C-alpha atoms as an extended CHARMM CRD file, in Angstrom:
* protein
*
       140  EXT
         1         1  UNK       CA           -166.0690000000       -4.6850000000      -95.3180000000  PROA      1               0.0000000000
         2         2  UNK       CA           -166.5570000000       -1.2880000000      -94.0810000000  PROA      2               0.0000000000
         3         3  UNK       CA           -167.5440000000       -0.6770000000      -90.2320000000  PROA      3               0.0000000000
         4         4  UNK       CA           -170.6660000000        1.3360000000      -89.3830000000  PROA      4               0.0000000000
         5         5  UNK       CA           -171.3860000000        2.2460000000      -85.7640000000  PROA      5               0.0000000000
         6         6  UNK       CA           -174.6310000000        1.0750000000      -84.8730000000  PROA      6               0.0000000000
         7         7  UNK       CA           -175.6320000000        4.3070000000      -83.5890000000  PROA      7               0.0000000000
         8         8  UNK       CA           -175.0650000000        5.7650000000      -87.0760000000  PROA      8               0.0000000000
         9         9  UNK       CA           -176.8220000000        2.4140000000      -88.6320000000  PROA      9               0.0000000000
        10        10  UNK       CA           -179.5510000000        2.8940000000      -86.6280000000  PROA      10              0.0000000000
        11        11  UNK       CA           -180.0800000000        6.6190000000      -87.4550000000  PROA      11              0.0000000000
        12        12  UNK       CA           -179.7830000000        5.4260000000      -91.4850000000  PROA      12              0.0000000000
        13        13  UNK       CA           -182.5690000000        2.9650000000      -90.8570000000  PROA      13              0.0000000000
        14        14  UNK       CA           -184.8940000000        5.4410000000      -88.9980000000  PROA      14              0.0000000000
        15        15  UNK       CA           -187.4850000000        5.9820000000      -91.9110000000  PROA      15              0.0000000000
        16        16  UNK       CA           -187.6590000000        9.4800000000      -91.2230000000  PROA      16              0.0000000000
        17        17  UNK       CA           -184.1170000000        9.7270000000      -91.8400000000  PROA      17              0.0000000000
        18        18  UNK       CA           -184.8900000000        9.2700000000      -95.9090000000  PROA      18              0.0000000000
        19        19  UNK       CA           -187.5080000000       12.1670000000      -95.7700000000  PROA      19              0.0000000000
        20        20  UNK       CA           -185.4740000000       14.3180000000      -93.3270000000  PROA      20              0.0000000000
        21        21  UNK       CA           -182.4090000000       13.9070000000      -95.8260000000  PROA      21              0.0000000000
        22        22  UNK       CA           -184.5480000000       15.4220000000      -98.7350000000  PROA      22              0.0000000000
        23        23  UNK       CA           -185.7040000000       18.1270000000      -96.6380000000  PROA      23              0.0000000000
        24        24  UNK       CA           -182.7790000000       19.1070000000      -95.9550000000  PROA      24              0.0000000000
        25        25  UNK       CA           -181.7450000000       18.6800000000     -100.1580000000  PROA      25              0.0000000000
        26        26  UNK       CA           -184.6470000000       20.6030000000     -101.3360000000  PROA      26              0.0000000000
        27        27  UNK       CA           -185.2890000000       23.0790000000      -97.8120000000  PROA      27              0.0000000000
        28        28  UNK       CA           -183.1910000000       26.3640000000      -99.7130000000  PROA      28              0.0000000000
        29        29  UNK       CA           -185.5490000000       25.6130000000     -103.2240000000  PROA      29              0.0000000000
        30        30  UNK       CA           -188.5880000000       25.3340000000     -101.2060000000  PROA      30              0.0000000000
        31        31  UNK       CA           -188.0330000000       28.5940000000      -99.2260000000  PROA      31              0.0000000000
        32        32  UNK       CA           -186.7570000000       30.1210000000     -102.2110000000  PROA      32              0.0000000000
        33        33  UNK       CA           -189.5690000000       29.6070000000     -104.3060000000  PROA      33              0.0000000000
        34        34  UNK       CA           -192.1080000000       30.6310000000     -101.1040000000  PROA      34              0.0000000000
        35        35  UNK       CA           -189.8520000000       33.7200000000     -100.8560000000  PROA      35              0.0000000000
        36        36  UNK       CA           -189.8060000000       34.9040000000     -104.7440000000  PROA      36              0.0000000000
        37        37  UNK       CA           -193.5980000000       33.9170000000     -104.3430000000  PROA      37              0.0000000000
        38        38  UNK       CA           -195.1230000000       36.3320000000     -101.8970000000  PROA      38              0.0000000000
        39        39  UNK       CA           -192.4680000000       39.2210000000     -102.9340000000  PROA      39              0.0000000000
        40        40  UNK       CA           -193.1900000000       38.8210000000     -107.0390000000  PROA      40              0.0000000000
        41        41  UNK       CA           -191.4390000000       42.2340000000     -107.5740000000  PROA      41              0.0000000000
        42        42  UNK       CA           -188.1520000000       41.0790000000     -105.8700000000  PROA      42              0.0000000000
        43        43  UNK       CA           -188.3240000000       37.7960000000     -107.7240000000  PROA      43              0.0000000000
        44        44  UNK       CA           -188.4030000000       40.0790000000     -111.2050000000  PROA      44              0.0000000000
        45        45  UNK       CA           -185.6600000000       42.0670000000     -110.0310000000  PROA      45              0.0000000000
        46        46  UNK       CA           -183.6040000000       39.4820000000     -109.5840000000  PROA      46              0.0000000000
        47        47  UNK       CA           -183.6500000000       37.9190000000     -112.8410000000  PROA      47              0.0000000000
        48        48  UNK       CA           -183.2690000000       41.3360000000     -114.2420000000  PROA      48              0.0000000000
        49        49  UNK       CA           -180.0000000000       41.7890000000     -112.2800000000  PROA      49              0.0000000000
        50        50  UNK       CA           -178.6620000000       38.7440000000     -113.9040000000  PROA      50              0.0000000000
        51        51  UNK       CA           -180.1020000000       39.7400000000     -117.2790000000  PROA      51              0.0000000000
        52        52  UNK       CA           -182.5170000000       37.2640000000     -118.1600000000  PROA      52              0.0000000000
        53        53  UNK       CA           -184.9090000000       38.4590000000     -120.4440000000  PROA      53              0.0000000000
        54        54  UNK       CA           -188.1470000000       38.5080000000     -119.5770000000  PROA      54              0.0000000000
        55        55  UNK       CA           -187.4370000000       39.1200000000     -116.0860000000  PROA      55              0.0000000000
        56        56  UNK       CA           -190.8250000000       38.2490000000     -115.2120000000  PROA      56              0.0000000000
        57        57  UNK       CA           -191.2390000000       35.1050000000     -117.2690000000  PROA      57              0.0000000000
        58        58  UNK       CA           -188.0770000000       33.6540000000     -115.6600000000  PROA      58              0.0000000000
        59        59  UNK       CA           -188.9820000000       34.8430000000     -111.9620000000  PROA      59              0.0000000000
        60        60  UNK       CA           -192.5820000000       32.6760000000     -112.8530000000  PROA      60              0.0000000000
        61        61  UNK       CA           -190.5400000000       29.7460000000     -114.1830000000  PROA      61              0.0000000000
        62        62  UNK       CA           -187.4130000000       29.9890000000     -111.3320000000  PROA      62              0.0000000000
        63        63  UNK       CA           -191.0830000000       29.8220000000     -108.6580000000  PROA      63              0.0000000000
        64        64  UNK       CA           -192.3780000000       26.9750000000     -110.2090000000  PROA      64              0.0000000000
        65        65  UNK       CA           -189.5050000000       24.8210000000     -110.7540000000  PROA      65              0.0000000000
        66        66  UNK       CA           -187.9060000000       26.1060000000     -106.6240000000  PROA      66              0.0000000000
        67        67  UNK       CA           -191.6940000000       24.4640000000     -105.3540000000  PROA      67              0.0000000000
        68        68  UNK       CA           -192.3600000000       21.5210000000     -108.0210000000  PROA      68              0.0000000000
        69        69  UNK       CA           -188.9300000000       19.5800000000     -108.0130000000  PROA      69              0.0000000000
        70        70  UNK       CA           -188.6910000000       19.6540000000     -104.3610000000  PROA      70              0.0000000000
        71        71  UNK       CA           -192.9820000000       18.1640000000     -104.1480000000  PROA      71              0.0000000000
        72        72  UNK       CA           -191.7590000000       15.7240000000     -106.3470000000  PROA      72              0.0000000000
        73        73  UNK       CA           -188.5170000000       14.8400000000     -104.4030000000  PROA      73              0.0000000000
        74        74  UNK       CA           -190.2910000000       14.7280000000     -101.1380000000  PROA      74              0.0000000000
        75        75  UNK       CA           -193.6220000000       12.8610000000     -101.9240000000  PROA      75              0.0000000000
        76        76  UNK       CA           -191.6060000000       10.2080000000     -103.5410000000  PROA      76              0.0000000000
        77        77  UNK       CA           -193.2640000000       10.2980000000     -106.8700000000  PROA      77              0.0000000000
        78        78  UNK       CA           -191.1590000000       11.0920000000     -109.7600000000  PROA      78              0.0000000000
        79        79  UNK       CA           -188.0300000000       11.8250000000     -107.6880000000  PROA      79              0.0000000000
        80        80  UNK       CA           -185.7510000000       11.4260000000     -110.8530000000  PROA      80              0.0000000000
        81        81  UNK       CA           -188.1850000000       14.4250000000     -112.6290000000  PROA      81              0.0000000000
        82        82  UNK       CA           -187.8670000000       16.6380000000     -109.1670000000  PROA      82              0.0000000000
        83        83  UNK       CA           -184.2050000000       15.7630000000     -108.5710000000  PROA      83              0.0000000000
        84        84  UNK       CA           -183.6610000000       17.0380000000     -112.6860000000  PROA      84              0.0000000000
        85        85  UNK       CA           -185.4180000000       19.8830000000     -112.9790000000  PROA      85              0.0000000000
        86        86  UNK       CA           -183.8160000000       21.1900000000     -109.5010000000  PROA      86              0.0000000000
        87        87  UNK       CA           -180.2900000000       19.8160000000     -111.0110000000  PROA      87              0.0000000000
        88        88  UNK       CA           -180.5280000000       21.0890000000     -114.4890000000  PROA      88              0.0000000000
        89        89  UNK       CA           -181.4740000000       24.8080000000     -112.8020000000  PROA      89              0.0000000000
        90        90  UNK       CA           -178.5650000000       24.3640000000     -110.2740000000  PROA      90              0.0000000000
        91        91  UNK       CA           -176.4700000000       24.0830000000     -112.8690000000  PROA      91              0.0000000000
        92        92  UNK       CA           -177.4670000000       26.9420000000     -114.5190000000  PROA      92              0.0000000000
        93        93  UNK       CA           -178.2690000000       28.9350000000     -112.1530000000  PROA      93              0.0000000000
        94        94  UNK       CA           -174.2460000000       28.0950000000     -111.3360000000  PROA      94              0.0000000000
        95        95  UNK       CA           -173.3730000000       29.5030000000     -114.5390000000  PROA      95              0.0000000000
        96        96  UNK       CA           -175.7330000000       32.2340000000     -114.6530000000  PROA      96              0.0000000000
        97        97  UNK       CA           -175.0400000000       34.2030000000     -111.2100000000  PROA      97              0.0000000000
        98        98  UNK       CA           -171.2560000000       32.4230000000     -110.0540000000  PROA      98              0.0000000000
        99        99  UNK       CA           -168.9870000000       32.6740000000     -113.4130000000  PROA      99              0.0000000000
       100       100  UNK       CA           -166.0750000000       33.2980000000     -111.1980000000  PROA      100             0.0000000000
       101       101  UNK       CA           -163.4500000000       32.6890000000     -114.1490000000  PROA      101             0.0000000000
       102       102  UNK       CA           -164.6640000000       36.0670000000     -115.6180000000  PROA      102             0.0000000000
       103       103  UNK       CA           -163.7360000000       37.6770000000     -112.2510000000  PROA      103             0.0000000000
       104       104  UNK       CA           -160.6710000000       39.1770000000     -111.4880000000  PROA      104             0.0000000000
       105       105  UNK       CA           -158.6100000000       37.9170000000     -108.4360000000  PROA      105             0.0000000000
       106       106  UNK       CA           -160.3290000000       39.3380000000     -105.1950000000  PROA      106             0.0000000000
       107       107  UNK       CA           -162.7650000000       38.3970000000     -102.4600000000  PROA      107             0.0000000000
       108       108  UNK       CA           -165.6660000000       38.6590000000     -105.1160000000  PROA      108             0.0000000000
       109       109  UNK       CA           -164.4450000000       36.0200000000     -107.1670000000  PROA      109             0.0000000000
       110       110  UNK       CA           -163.0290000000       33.5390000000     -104.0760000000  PROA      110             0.0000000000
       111       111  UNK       CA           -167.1230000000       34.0020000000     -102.9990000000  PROA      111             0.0000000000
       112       112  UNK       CA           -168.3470000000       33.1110000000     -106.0650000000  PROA      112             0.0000000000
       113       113  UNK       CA           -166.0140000000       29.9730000000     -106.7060000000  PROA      113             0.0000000000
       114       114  UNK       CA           -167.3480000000       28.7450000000     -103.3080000000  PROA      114             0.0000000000
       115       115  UNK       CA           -170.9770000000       29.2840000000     -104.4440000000  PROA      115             0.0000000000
       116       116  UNK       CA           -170.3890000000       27.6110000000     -108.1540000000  PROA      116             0.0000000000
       117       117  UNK       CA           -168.5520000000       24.5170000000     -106.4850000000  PROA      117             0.0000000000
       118       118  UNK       CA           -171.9180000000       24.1770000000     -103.8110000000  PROA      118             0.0000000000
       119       119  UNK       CA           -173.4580000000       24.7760000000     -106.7250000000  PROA      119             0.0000000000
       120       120  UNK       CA           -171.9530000000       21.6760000000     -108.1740000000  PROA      120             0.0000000000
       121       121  UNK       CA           -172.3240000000       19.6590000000     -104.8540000000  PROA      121             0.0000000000
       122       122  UNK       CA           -176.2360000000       20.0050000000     -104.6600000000  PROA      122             0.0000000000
       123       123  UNK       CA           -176.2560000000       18.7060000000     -108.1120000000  PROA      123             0.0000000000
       124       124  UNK       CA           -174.1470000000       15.2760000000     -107.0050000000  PROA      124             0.0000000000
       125       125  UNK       CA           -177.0960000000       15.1640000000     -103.7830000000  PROA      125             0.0000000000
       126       126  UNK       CA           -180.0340000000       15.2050000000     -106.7160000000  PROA      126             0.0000000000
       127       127  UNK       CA           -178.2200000000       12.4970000000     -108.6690000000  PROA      127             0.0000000000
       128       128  UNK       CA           -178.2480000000       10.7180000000     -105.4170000000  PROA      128             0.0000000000
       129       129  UNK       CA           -181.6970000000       11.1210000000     -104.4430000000  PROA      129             0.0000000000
       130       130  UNK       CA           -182.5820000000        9.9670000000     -107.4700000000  PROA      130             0.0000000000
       131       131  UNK       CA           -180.0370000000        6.9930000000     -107.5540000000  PROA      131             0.0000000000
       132       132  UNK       CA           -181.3050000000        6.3120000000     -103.9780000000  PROA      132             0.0000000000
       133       133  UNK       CA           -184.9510000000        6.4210000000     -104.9590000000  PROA      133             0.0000000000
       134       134  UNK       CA           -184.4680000000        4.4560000000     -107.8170000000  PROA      134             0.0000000000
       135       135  UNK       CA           -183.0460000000        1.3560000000     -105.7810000000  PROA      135             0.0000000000
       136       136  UNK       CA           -185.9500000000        1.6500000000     -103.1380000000  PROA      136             0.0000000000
       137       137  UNK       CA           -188.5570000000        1.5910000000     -105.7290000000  PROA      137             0.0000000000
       138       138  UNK       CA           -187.0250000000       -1.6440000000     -107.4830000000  PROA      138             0.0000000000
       139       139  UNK       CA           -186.4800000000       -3.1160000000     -103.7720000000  PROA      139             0.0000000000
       140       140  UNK       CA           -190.0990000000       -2.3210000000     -102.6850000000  PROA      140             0.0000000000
C-alpha cells in the first residue's frame, strides 16, 4: 500500500481541490476562446495561417468548442462530452499546428515536438477528468 502524506491527503480531500484541478485543465481553452472572442479578426487569421478553410467558420467553431467543453467540465454536467470535445480538438489541433516530423532538424521543430507531446498530455488530463467524474457520479 502506497503512503500519502496527510498534508497532501488532506489537500486531495479539500472539495475545492476537484474544481480547482479542472480550472486549471480547461483555464488555457477558456481564455482562449474569450481571447479569439472579443478579437474575431485575429481568431480568422489564425485559422487561415494554418489553412483551414473557411477561416471564419473554423475560428466560430475553435470559440465555441474553447468555452463549451470547459462549462461542461467545470459545472459537472456532461464532463465526458466537455472532456471529448476539448480532447478530440487537442488532438487535432496537435496535428494541425505541431507536425514536427515534417520539420527539419532545428529549434523550430524541437518547439513544436514539445508542444505536440503537451498536446498529447492535456488529452491523458481529459480522459482523467472524465474517468474521475465518472467514479464520483456512480459513488454519489
Amino acid at each position: 500500500m502506497a503512503f500519502t502524506p496527510r498534508f497532501v491527503g488532506a489537500i486531495l480531500a479539500w472539495r475545492p481541490t476537484w474544481f480547482i484541478a479542472r480550472l486549471a485543465l480547461t483555464s488555457a481553452y477558456l481564455l482562449g476562446g474569450i481571447v479569439k472572442l472579443t478579437d474575431w479578426q485575429g481568431a480568422v487569421a489564425e485559422q487561415a495561417h494554418f489553412g483551414m478553410s473557411p477561416p471564419a467558420f473554423w475560428a466560430a467553431l475553435t470559440i465555441g468548442l474553447e468555452l463549451v467543453g470547459p462549462v461542461l467540465i467545470l459545472s459537472g454536467r456532461l464532463v465526458w462530452l466537455g472532456a471529448g470535445m476539448l480532447g478530440v480538438f487537442t488532438l487535432l489541433a496537435a496535428f494541425t499546428a505541431n507536425a514536427f516530423w515534417t520539420m527539419p532538424m532545428g529549434q523550430e521543430r524541437f518547439m513544436a515536438t514539445n508542444a505536440f507531446f503537451e498536446h498529447i498530455g492535456l488529452i491523458g488530463g481529459f480522459i482523467a477528468v472524465a474517468m474521475i467524474a465518472q467514479r464520483r457520479a456512480a459513488n454519489a
